[in-house]
Amino acid sequence: MDLNKRYIIDLSHAQSPADIVFELSSIIEKDEASNKKIWLKLGNITLNQSQLLSINSLINSINSTLSLIESESQQTELAAATLGISTKDVEEELQEEIQQMESESEKTVEDTPSEQYIPMTDHIDQEDSEKEQTTEENNVIQNEKLELSEDAKEEIIEQNETSEQQKNESTEENKNQELENTNNNVSTEPEEQEGNEEETAQNQEEIQNSLDSIFDSEAKLENILNEDKDINEMKNWPLTKEVGEFEIPEEEMTDEDYEILQMNTQYHKQTVRSGQVIKSNGNVVIIGDCHPGCEIHAAGDITVWGILGGIAHAGCNGNTKARIRALNLNAIQLRIADSYARRPDHIKNIYVEKSNNFTPEEARNINGSIVILKINDK
Amino acid sequence: MTGRVIVITSGKGGVGKTTTSANIGTALGKSGASVVLVDTDIGLRNLDLLLGLENRIVYTLVDVVEERCKLKQALVKDKKNPNLCLLAAAQTRDKSAVTADQLKEICEQLQEDFDYILVDCPAGIEDGFKTAISGASEAIVVTTPEMSAVRDADRIIGLLEAKEEIKSYKLLVNRVRPNMIESNDMMSVEDVVDILSCDLIGIIPEDTGIITSTNRGEPIVNDENSLAGKAYMNVAKRIQGEDVPFLDINEPKGFAGFIAKIKKFFGAKG
C-alpha cells in the first residue's frame, strides 16, 4: 500500500449533507487532494446512494478515488457497501497499515525526530513514514484527549472563579494564553512538548523587554500559538499555571494613593463618542458610555459609569497607583502610567450588548502589568 | 530601494477605497513584497478596523507629523504577515492636522524601506484629498458602475491629470453585478471604461463576504474561495507587472459550475 497516496478527510462534525459537500468542494480545490485515495470520515448522517454517487463523482473529477467511508449511520454504510466502497473504521485501518509499515521499516521509525510537528487540519495528510509514527499515536489517543481537554478547560475555569481574578490580563503573555485557551475548543492537536517550552521561555523574555519589542515577539508567539496546541499541554505552560498562583499583593496606602485622593475630579454627564478626547489633570468620572474611538486621559483615576469602549489612560503623568473602573471594561487599550494592555484579538464585538447585568471591573497596574479584577465580592 | 507610492482614491464615498487598500496591501504582502498602508482619512479612520489592528495602535500619522514619535514606532505590523505594516490615522483630529508637504516627506522616508506605499485617500476633493495625493506617483481610481460614482471618478481623474507628479492612473471597477448587467440594469464595465477613457486594472464583483470580512477584521484576499478575493489578488499581480487576464465573474461554468450544481442538489447556500 502506497502511504503517500492516502488522504483522510474528517467530516464527522458536519451536520447535514450540504455541509459535507460544501467542505468537500473546498478541500478538493486544493492540489494536495488530487491523485489520492480518499478516506472519508462521516458522523451520524444518513446519505443515500445517489448522494454518495455525487460525492464520488466529485472526487473522481480530481483524479482521486473514494476508497473508504467510515460512518456512524448504518444506512450510509449500507449504501457505500452497495457502491463497492469499503466501510471500515479509519483508525483501525490506519493501525493495521502502520503495523505493516513498522514491521517493514522499524529503523526509520526509531529515527523519528522528537520535534515533528503536524499541522492540524480537518484532514490528516500522511506524506512520509516518519510522520506516520506520530500520527499513529495521535489517532489512537485523539478521542481520549478530546475528553480530557474539555475537563482541563473546566478546571481552568474553576480555578479562575475561585481565585480573586477571573479575568487576568496581568501580562501580554497571559492574554495570549487566555486567547489560546478559548481557541482550543476549536481544534486540538497533541504534540511533543520539550521544544515548545523552550521557545515559550524565550518569547517570555522578549516580551518583557519594551513596548516596541512587544509587537515582534508577539508575532512569534502567535506563530507558535497558531499551531493549535493541545490544552493539556497548555496547562504546562508557565504562565497558565500562574493563573492560579497569581496573588494580588495587599496594598498599603502610599504617597501616590494620597496624591490621587487630593486631585480635582471632573464630572462628565454625557456619552463620549468616537473621536472625542477628555483630558484632565485630576480624576475623571463619566456618567455614560464611552464608545470605541474615544480617548480619556487623566492624571488620576478614570471611572466610567457605563461601558468603556475606547482608549483609557489613567495616571498619564506617571502615577502607577491610578486605576480604571467601569461597569463593563471593553476598552481597546488600557494604559496605566507606562504600562499598556490591549484587548485580546478573539473579542470581536466592538459594541457591548446593553443590559442591566453588569459586573463592575477595575484595572490596576501591579508591578508594571495591567490586571483586571471583577469588583463583586470585595 | 525606492518604493512605489500608490494612492487609492475615488471622489465619491462608499465605493470601496478602504476595502481596496486593505485587500491590495494584503495581497501584495502575501506575494512577498514589503508593503505599508497609510491611512490619511484622519478623523474617520477605518483601515485599522478592516485589518483587525485597531487594538494595537499606539501612535498615529499625526503623532509622527507632530514629532511625538519616530516613524518606525508608529508602524503597526500585521498579525499574519510581517511584510505588511499600517500607519494609522488619528481618530481624534481632523484633516488639517497633516499638510501635503508633511505627508510627502513621510512618503519619501517610507520609500527607503518599503516596496509599496499604499495611501488610502479620504472621500472628497478638499484638503484631505490634496494631502493624500501629494506624495504619490501612481493612482488607482476606484469606482462603481453607477452614474454618480463614474461622474465623481471623472472629476478625480481630471484633478490627477493636472498634477504632474502622478505618472499613471488606473481604473478599478468595484461592486460589479454580472446578472444586473445582463438584464441591462447596470452599466457594464466596458461602458465605464468608455466614459472615463482610462486603463483598467481590475474588476471586483459584488460579494457579501466583504461585509463579514470587514466585521471580522480580516481582508477577503485571505479567503481563497472568494471571487472578490481572487479578483483583488489579480489586481495585486497586475500592479507588480504581471499580465493576468481579467477574472470571469459571470455565472460559473465548467468544473466550478459542476460543483455549484452539486451544491444546489444538496441545498447548500453560497
XYZ file of C-alpha atoms in Angstrom:
648
model
C 0.000 0.000 0.000
C 1.398 3.303 -1.017
C 1.000 5.519 2.028
C 1.799 8.685 0.149
C -1.382 8.337 -1.749
C -3.774 8.296 1.182
C -5.767 11.375 2.113
C -8.102 11.356 5.086
C -10.938 13.843 5.249
C -12.622 14.095 8.633
C -16.143 15.369 8.222
C -17.569 13.881 11.409
C -18.590 17.318 12.644
C -20.755 18.007 9.600
C -24.403 18.481 10.443
C -26.070 17.997 7.078
C -25.306 16.620 3.614
C -24.998 20.196 2.419
C -22.177 20.774 4.919
C -20.333 17.744 3.610
C -20.456 18.857 0.018
C -19.542 22.383 0.967
C -16.493 21.200 2.909
C -15.550 18.684 0.237
C -15.750 21.139 -2.609
C -13.419 23.498 -0.757
C -10.979 20.703 0.082
C -10.770 19.177 -3.360
C -9.916 22.502 -4.912
C -6.530 22.109 -3.257
C -3.888 20.386 -5.308
C -2.803 18.150 -2.461
C -6.022 16.155 -2.654
C -5.655 15.159 -6.256
C -4.368 11.751 -7.344
C -5.004 10.313 -3.900
C -7.051 7.586 -2.334
C -9.548 9.456 -0.255
C -10.826 8.148 3.065
C -13.932 9.861 4.286
C -14.871 10.003 7.951
C -18.509 10.873 8.455
C -20.588 11.474 11.556
C -24.140 10.446 12.195
C -25.533 11.496 8.839
C -27.619 9.431 6.532
C -26.622 9.629 2.902
C -28.434 7.753 0.163
C -26.837 6.121 -2.843
C -27.347 8.992 -5.256
C -25.771 11.441 -2.818
C -22.803 9.131 -2.357
C -22.525 8.815 -6.125
C -22.397 12.585 -6.434
C -19.654 12.756 -3.811
C -17.822 10.001 -5.634
C -18.014 11.801 -8.975
C -16.884 14.986 -7.268
C -13.804 13.168 -6.021
C -13.263 11.406 -9.341
C -13.139 14.772 -11.062
C -9.756 15.454 -9.457
C -8.378 12.019 -10.384
C -8.799 10.683 -6.854
C -10.772 7.672 -5.762
C -13.076 7.326 -2.799
C -11.831 4.125 -1.222
C -13.117 4.124 2.336
C -16.025 5.578 4.258
C -16.444 5.495 8.000
C -19.895 6.417 9.189
C -21.999 6.096 12.317
C -25.105 5.698 10.247
C -25.849 2.126 9.156
C -27.828 3.263 6.136
C -24.871 5.189 4.822
C -22.583 2.226 5.292
C -25.071 0.024 3.502
C -25.290 2.464 0.619
C -21.500 2.680 0.474
C -21.161 -1.091 0.518
C -23.537 -1.474 -2.407
C -21.401 1.002 -4.316
C -18.320 -1.087 -3.613
C -16.737 1.348 -1.180
C -15.053 -0.064 1.898
C -16.724 0.860 5.185
C -14.087 0.056 7.741
C -13.113 2.135 10.743
C -10.495 4.678 9.697
C -8.454 4.346 12.871
C -8.422 0.552 12.863
C -7.453 0.532 9.236
C -4.720 3.037 9.947
C -3.311 0.982 12.782
C -3.205 -2.132 10.665
C -1.296 -0.349 7.996
C 1.025 1.264 10.467
C 1.841 -2.098 11.952
C 2.672 -3.283 8.479
C 4.779 -0.227 7.963
C 6.573 -0.707 11.261
C 7.426 -4.301 10.548
C 8.761 -3.242 7.179
C 10.828 -0.320 8.311
C 11.486 -0.315 12.028
C 14.722 1.553 11.717
C 13.234 4.634 10.123
C 10.610 4.790 12.839
C 13.242 4.813 15.572
C 14.973 7.722 13.955
C 11.908 9.900 14.183
C 12.921 13.326 15.435
C 11.149 14.427 18.590
C 10.158 17.797 17.234
C 7.984 16.583 14.444
C 5.035 18.928 14.153
C 1.909 18.047 12.337
C -0.237 20.865 11.089
C -3.766 20.464 12.331
C -6.456 20.441 9.742
C -9.701 18.594 9.451
C -7.945 16.086 7.310
C -4.666 14.444 8.095
C -2.311 14.031 5.223
C 0.380 11.464 5.698
C 3.235 12.074 3.405
C 6.074 10.050 4.749
C 6.685 7.260 7.147
C 8.327 9.476 9.733
C 5.204 11.463 10.305
C 3.355 8.181 10.323
C 4.571 7.261 13.752
C 3.414 10.393 15.500
C 0.138 10.293 13.676
C -0.421 6.793 14.895
C -0.263 7.970 18.463
C -2.473 10.886 17.659
C -5.166 8.805 16.136
C -5.234 6.299 18.921
C -5.470 8.790 21.706
C -7.247 11.593 19.978
C -10.654 10.782 21.347
C -9.365 10.457 24.877
C -7.511 13.690 24.524
C -10.603 15.474 23.385
C -12.463 14.448 26.502
C -9.502 15.257 28.658
C -9.112 18.671 27.169
C -12.696 19.521 27.954
C -12.132 18.502 31.558
C -8.989 20.523 31.657
C -10.818 23.532 30.397
C -13.403 23.281 33.126
C -10.646 23.035 35.650
C -9.117 26.225 34.434
C -12.428 27.969 34.580
C -12.957 26.771 38.130
C -9.564 27.989 39.105
C -10.451 31.338 37.743
C -13.683 31.501 39.637
C -12.207 30.544 42.956
C -9.282 32.850 42.628
C -9.767 36.529 43.039
C -9.133 37.385 39.458
C -11.499 35.998 36.954
C -10.206 37.991 34.117
C -6.478 38.018 34.374
C -4.699 40.246 31.957
C -1.644 40.643 34.057
C 0.818 40.344 31.216
C 0.815 40.244 27.496
C 1.577 36.561 27.612
C -1.295 35.850 29.884
C -3.614 37.420 27.459
C -2.235 35.334 24.707
C -2.620 32.276 26.840
C -6.217 33.141 27.503
C -6.764 33.710 23.889
C -5.314 30.333 23.153
C -7.355 28.682 25.860
C -10.526 29.904 24.294
C -9.299 28.946 20.872
C -8.614 25.453 21.953
C -12.161 24.257 21.742
C -11.918 24.745 18.018
C -9.342 22.072 17.484
C -6.804 20.178 19.477
C -3.633 18.500 18.394
C -1.249 16.657 20.637
C 2.371 17.498 20.115
C 5.743 16.983 21.613
C 6.306 19.368 24.484
C 10.002 19.785 25.011
C 10.756 22.078 22.110
C 7.830 24.349 22.747
C 8.575 25.172 26.336
C 11.972 26.400 25.409
C 10.519 28.596 22.731
C 7.907 29.929 25.125
C 10.523 30.765 27.682
C 12.452 32.652 25.069
C 9.388 34.527 23.997
C 8.585 35.371 27.564
C 11.872 37.165 27.977
C 11.473 39.033 24.755
C 8.024 40.300 25.546
C 9.061 41.872 28.776
C 11.711 43.989 27.142
C 9.901 47.005 25.811
C 6.790 48.188 24.105
C 8.454 48.111 20.742
C 9.546 44.552 21.040
C 6.098 43.535 22.192
C 4.863 43.516 18.653
C 7.756 41.456 17.332
C 7.767 38.780 19.977
C 4.029 38.596 19.904
C 4.154 37.832 16.279
C 6.471 34.947 17.081
C 4.338 33.807 19.969
C 1.280 33.887 17.811
C 3.067 31.887 15.191
C 3.647 29.211 17.753
C 0.165 29.526 19.131
C -1.317 29.315 15.678
C -0.177 25.722 15.534
C -3.103 24.888 17.780
C -1.833 23.367 20.965
C -3.411 20.617 22.957
C -4.988 22.009 26.076
C -3.209 19.505 28.303
C -0.005 20.924 27.072
C -1.242 24.441 27.581
C -1.559 23.660 31.278
C 2.149 23.036 31.396
C 2.956 26.429 30.009
C 4.455 28.521 32.737
C 2.005 31.364 32.567
C -1.179 29.379 32.592
C -0.056 27.957 35.881
C 0.263 31.461 37.167
C -3.447 31.982 36.727
C -3.992 30.040 39.904
C -0.865 31.204 41.671
C -1.113 34.875 40.923
C -1.676 36.766 44.133
C -2.688 40.329 44.409
C -0.417 41.943 46.929
C -2.039 43.552 49.945
C -1.622 47.171 49.167
C -0.888 49.836 51.689
C -1.715 53.441 51.110
C 1.268 55.163 49.620
C 2.001 58.760 48.815
C 0.853 58.136 45.281
C -2.531 56.969 46.537
C -2.934 60.105 48.659
C -1.931 62.171 45.667
C -4.837 60.745 43.693
C -7.236 61.387 46.556
C -6.245 65.033 46.642
C -6.673 65.613 42.924
C -9.587 67.545 41.472
C -12.268 65.470 39.848
C -14.066 66.269 36.617
C -17.595 65.056 36.071
C -18.896 64.400 32.575
C -22.552 63.506 32.174
C -22.555 62.524 28.518
C -21.888 59.769 26.032
C -18.300 60.081 24.866
C -18.324 59.327 21.158
C -15.694 58.297 18.620
C -13.072 60.980 18.115
C -13.807 62.838 21.340
C -10.977 63.304 23.798
C -11.266 64.025 27.501
C -8.112 65.216 29.207
C -7.724 66.043 32.849
C -5.032 66.819 35.380
C -7.080 65.061 38.041
C -9.613 62.281 38.222
C -12.337 61.804 35.631
C -15.804 60.442 36.247
C -18.009 59.810 33.242
C -21.695 59.121 33.694
C -22.467 57.472 30.378
C -20.880 55.172 27.846
C -17.531 55.684 26.149
C -17.736 54.481 22.579
C -14.846 52.863 20.671
C -12.599 55.511 19.154
C -12.726 57.936 22.071
C -9.798 58.684 24.330
C -9.713 59.536 28.010
C -6.510 60.759 29.584
C -6.360 61.519 33.271
C -3.560 62.074 35.753
C -5.596 60.206 38.359
C -8.329 57.610 38.275
C -10.830 57.079 35.485
C -14.284 55.930 36.496
C -16.925 55.207 33.907
C -20.496 54.633 34.968
C -21.253 52.768 31.755
C -19.419 50.769 29.135
C -15.817 51.753 28.474
C -15.027 51.013 24.832
C -12.283 53.381 23.759
C -8.777 54.073 24.973
C -8.334 54.930 28.639
C -5.068 56.234 30.044
C -5.069 56.655 33.810
C -2.120 58.096 35.666
C -0.879 59.679 32.469
C 1.663 61.743 34.414
C 3.270 58.581 35.751
C 1.199 57.675 38.797
C 1.173 53.872 38.828
C -1.450 53.690 41.558
C -4.121 55.137 39.270
C -6.984 52.831 38.401
C -9.586 52.473 35.703
C -13.071 51.411 36.727
C -16.107 50.785 34.589
C -19.365 48.883 34.719
C -18.057 46.996 31.701
C -14.443 47.159 30.629
C -14.367 46.575 26.891
C -11.597 49.046 26.157
C -9.497 48.742 23.009
C -6.482 49.721 25.061
C -5.892 50.282 28.748
C -2.917 52.311 29.817
C -1.895 52.978 33.392
C 1.202 55.137 33.792
C 3.754 53.496 31.486
C 2.032 50.125 31.165
C -0.183 49.172 28.300
C -2.620 46.366 27.605
C -4.729 45.768 24.570
C -7.956 43.932 24.063
C -7.421 40.266 23.098
C -7.912 39.661 19.405
C -10.537 36.999 19.890
C -13.021 39.534 21.253
C -14.673 40.678 18.075
C -17.672 42.630 19.318
C -16.797 46.282 19.426
C -20.140 47.266 20.829
C -21.257 45.542 24.006
C -24.823 44.421 24.246
C -26.546 46.750 26.644
C -28.224 45.057 29.536
C -28.779 45.650 33.207
C -26.498 42.824 34.266
C -23.069 44.320 34.652
C -20.203 43.210 36.811
C -18.127 46.267 37.598
C -14.484 45.834 36.734
C -11.345 47.586 37.804
C -7.973 47.707 36.095
C -4.851 48.169 38.198
C -1.187 48.382 37.494
C 0.503 45.659 39.514
C 4.264 45.618 39.085
C 4.109 47.019 35.585
C 1.402 44.758 34.242
C -2.247 45.628 33.956
C -4.643 43.356 35.833
C -8.409 43.487 35.531
C -10.416 42.495 38.592
C -14.117 41.972 38.982
C -15.422 44.018 41.861
C -18.206 41.772 43.059
C -17.142 40.220 46.317
C -14.700 42.780 47.621
C 15.382 50.907 -2.572
C 12.762 53.267 -3.873
C 9.250 52.074 -3.304
C 6.262 52.924 -5.409
C 3.774 55.284 -3.831
C 0.265 54.450 -4.984
C -2.734 56.473 -3.880
C -6.156 54.825 -3.826
C -8.851 57.405 -4.380
C -12.372 57.772 -5.716
C -14.012 61.114 -5.036
C -17.290 59.564 -4.004
C -17.539 57.911 -0.633
C -18.592 54.343 -0.020
C -17.297 52.866 -3.262
C -14.668 50.745 -1.520
C -11.432 52.724 -1.270
C -10.536 51.396 2.164
C -11.540 47.829 1.334
C -9.463 48.027 -1.831
C -6.461 49.416 0.065
C -6.626 46.707 2.717
C -7.001 43.901 0.198
C -4.412 45.040 -2.326
C -1.989 45.686 0.530
C -2.550 42.233 1.988
C -2.281 40.622 -1.441
C 0.991 42.409 -2.213
C 2.301 41.432 1.218
C 1.372 37.808 0.580
C 3.428 37.813 -2.603
C 6.490 38.726 -0.552
C 6.784 42.454 -1.204
C 7.122 44.791 1.753
C 4.078 46.993 1.961
C 2.982 49.880 4.138
C -0.582 51.096 4.193
C -1.007 54.761 5.061
C -4.446 55.832 6.225
C -4.936 59.525 5.512
C -8.606 59.588 6.438
C -7.872 61.447 9.648
C -10.840 61.619 11.991
C -12.739 58.869 10.183
C -10.179 56.120 10.138
C -11.334 52.635 9.239
C -8.373 50.880 7.671
C -7.220 49.594 11.078
C -10.619 48.001 11.596
C -10.505 46.198 8.255
C -7.106 44.753 9.092
C -8.153 43.899 12.654
C -5.374 46.013 14.143
C -7.356 48.673 15.985
C -6.284 47.417 19.412
C -2.577 47.747 18.609
C -2.430 51.356 17.572
C -0.411 53.471 19.951
C 0.987 56.203 17.709
C -0.607 57.597 14.580
C 0.280 59.586 11.489
C -0.431 62.807 13.377
C 1.964 61.811 16.160
C 4.674 61.289 13.549
C 3.987 64.648 11.931
C 3.996 66.402 15.296
C 7.183 64.559 16.237
C 5.846 62.815 19.299
C 7.301 59.574 17.996
C 9.560 58.202 15.296
C 8.103 56.953 12.061
C 9.101 53.358 12.780
C 7.374 53.388 16.153
C 4.081 54.304 14.527
C 4.129 51.407 12.054
C 1.867 48.597 13.241
C 2.794 45.170 11.953
C 0.057 42.970 10.572
C -0.985 39.958 12.659
C -0.226 37.400 9.981
C 2.131 38.955 7.518
C 5.285 40.639 8.843
C 5.794 42.265 5.427
C 2.696 44.358 5.902
C 2.591 47.472 8.078
C -0.060 50.033 8.840
C 0.438 53.713 9.527
C -2.887 54.596 11.095
C -4.654 57.929 11.025
C -5.603 59.721 14.224
C -9.240 59.407 15.171
C -9.378 62.413 17.432
C -8.191 65.061 14.959
C -9.247 66.304 11.540
C -7.755 66.578 8.071
C -5.958 69.856 8.795
C -3.595 68.048 11.183
C -1.381 66.909 8.301
C -0.333 69.067 5.368
C 0.590 67.971 1.876
C 4.294 68.675 2.358
C 4.409 66.708 5.610
C 2.821 63.643 4.041
C 5.121 63.909 1.057
C 8.094 63.847 3.387
C 6.744 60.795 5.225
C 6.173 59.002 1.920
C 9.747 59.756 0.883
C 11.027 58.284 4.142
C 8.864 55.184 3.706
C 10.103 54.729 0.144
C 13.513 53.821 1.503
C 12.239 50.829 3.460
C 9.235 49.547 1.570
C 8.463 48.277 -1.934
C 4.932 49.626 -1.950
C 3.365 52.522 -0.125
C -0.404 52.450 -0.495
C -2.118 55.668 0.534
C -5.791 55.355 1.434
C -7.387 58.647 0.415
C -10.418 60.214 2.102
C -13.569 60.966 0.115
C -13.999 64.398 -1.409
C -11.696 66.719 -3.320
C -10.780 69.082 -0.500
C -7.584 69.352 1.512
C -7.694 65.714 2.616
C -7.558 64.566 -0.991
C -4.846 67.048 -1.908
C -2.775 65.891 1.043
C -3.208 62.227 0.175
C -2.111 62.554 -3.453
C 0.847 64.795 -2.612
C 3.372 62.015 -2.167
C 2.070 59.643 -4.810
C 3.426 58.908 -8.257
C 0.703 56.458 -9.229
C -3.015 56.327 -8.584
C -5.799 53.782 -8.571
C -9.221 55.308 -9.085
C -11.969 53.189 -7.564
C -15.447 53.479 -8.957
C -18.654 51.511 -9.121
C -20.847 51.083 -12.203
C -23.179 53.880 -11.105
C -23.599 57.235 -12.775
C -22.792 59.235 -9.638
C -19.608 57.311 -8.876
C -18.474 57.467 -12.501
C -19.006 61.209 -12.648
C -17.010 61.723 -9.449
C -14.269 59.458 -10.788
C -14.150 61.601 -13.932
C -13.636 64.701 -11.791
C -10.888 62.948 -9.817
C -9.086 61.808 -12.965
C -9.153 65.400 -14.164
C -7.514 66.535 -10.939
C -4.941 63.728 -11.114
C -4.051 64.636 -14.704
C -3.494 68.217 -13.629
C -0.902 67.040 -11.116
C 2.462 66.468 -12.732
C 3.818 64.058 -10.117
C 1.161 61.447 -10.890
C 2.714 59.471 -13.721
C -0.026 56.924 -14.240
C -3.523 56.238 -13.061
C -5.591 53.089 -13.431
C -9.273 52.367 -13.003
C -10.711 49.741 -10.679
C -14.400 48.964 -11.068
C -15.822 47.677 -7.817
C -19.099 46.027 -6.823
C -19.953 44.718 -10.283
C -23.065 42.557 -10.509
C -22.962 40.417 -13.677
C -26.624 39.432 -13.568
C -27.703 43.089 -13.347
C -25.501 43.939 -16.301
C -27.058 41.051 -18.219
C -30.525 42.439 -17.652
C -29.360 45.959 -18.606
C -29.997 47.359 -15.127
C -26.354 48.255 -14.541
C -23.683 49.893 -16.647
C -21.224 47.344 -17.940
C -17.525 47.609 -17.169
C -16.878 48.431 -20.825
C -19.290 51.370 -20.602
C -17.477 52.724 -17.551
C -14.105 52.395 -19.255
C -15.504 54.073 -22.381
C -16.875 57.021 -20.439
C -13.706 57.542 -18.420
C -11.263 56.541 -21.188
C -8.820 55.171 -18.683
C -6.856 51.919 -18.373
C -8.495 49.193 -16.332
C -6.600 47.434 -13.563
C -9.314 45.302 -12.050
C -12.944 44.281 -11.915
C -14.221 43.286 -8.480
C -17.570 41.515 -8.265
C -20.066 42.370 -5.568
C -19.509 39.928 -2.717
C -21.388 39.592 0.552
C -18.216 38.146 2.037
C -16.788 41.684 2.078
C -19.188 42.659 4.854
C -18.291 39.685 7.035
C -14.602 40.147 6.372
C -14.853 43.816 7.359
C -16.648 42.960 10.570
C -14.149 40.249 11.359
C -11.149 42.413 10.614
C -9.730 40.021 8.063
C -9.201 41.073 4.428
C -11.085 38.927 1.936
C -7.936 38.011 -0.028
C -7.152 35.618 2.814
C -10.259 33.666 1.831
C -9.145 31.556 -1.103
C -12.662 30.607 -2.109
C -13.952 34.130 -2.527
C -14.284 35.517 -6.025
C -13.703 39.076 -4.842
C -10.587 37.876 -3.032
C -9.243 36.316 -6.231
C -10.022 39.487 -8.152
C -8.023 41.531 -5.615
C -5.151 39.031 -5.853
C -5.121 39.580 -9.614
C -5.078 43.362 -9.163
C -2.007 42.966 -6.950
C -0.332 40.845 -9.616
C -1.083 43.461 -12.277
C 0.423 46.149 -10.049
C 3.568 44.034 -9.897
C 3.694 43.976 -13.682
C 2.258 40.531 -14.367
C -0.123 40.180 -17.269
C -3.150 38.498 -15.746
C -6.376 38.095 -17.706
C -9.496 39.542 -16.145
C -11.477 37.165 -13.986
C -14.677 35.742 -15.419
C -17.224 36.957 -12.913
C -20.220 35.611 -14.795
C -22.177 32.500 -13.830
C -19.679 29.711 -13.160
C -19.307 27.218 -15.976
C -17.279 24.064 -16.427
C -15.862 22.455 -13.320
C -16.906 25.266 -10.993
C -20.401 25.124 -12.430
C -20.430 21.392 -11.828
C -19.641 21.943 -8.162
C -22.221 24.696 -7.943
C -24.817 22.341 -9.333
C -23.957 19.646 -6.816
C -24.113 22.199 -4.046
C -27.560 23.108 -5.288
C -28.541 19.454 -5.280
C -27.710 19.247 -1.591
C -29.280 22.592 -0.861
C -26.077 24.355 0.156
C -26.044 28.108 0.162
C -23.338 30.183 -1.435
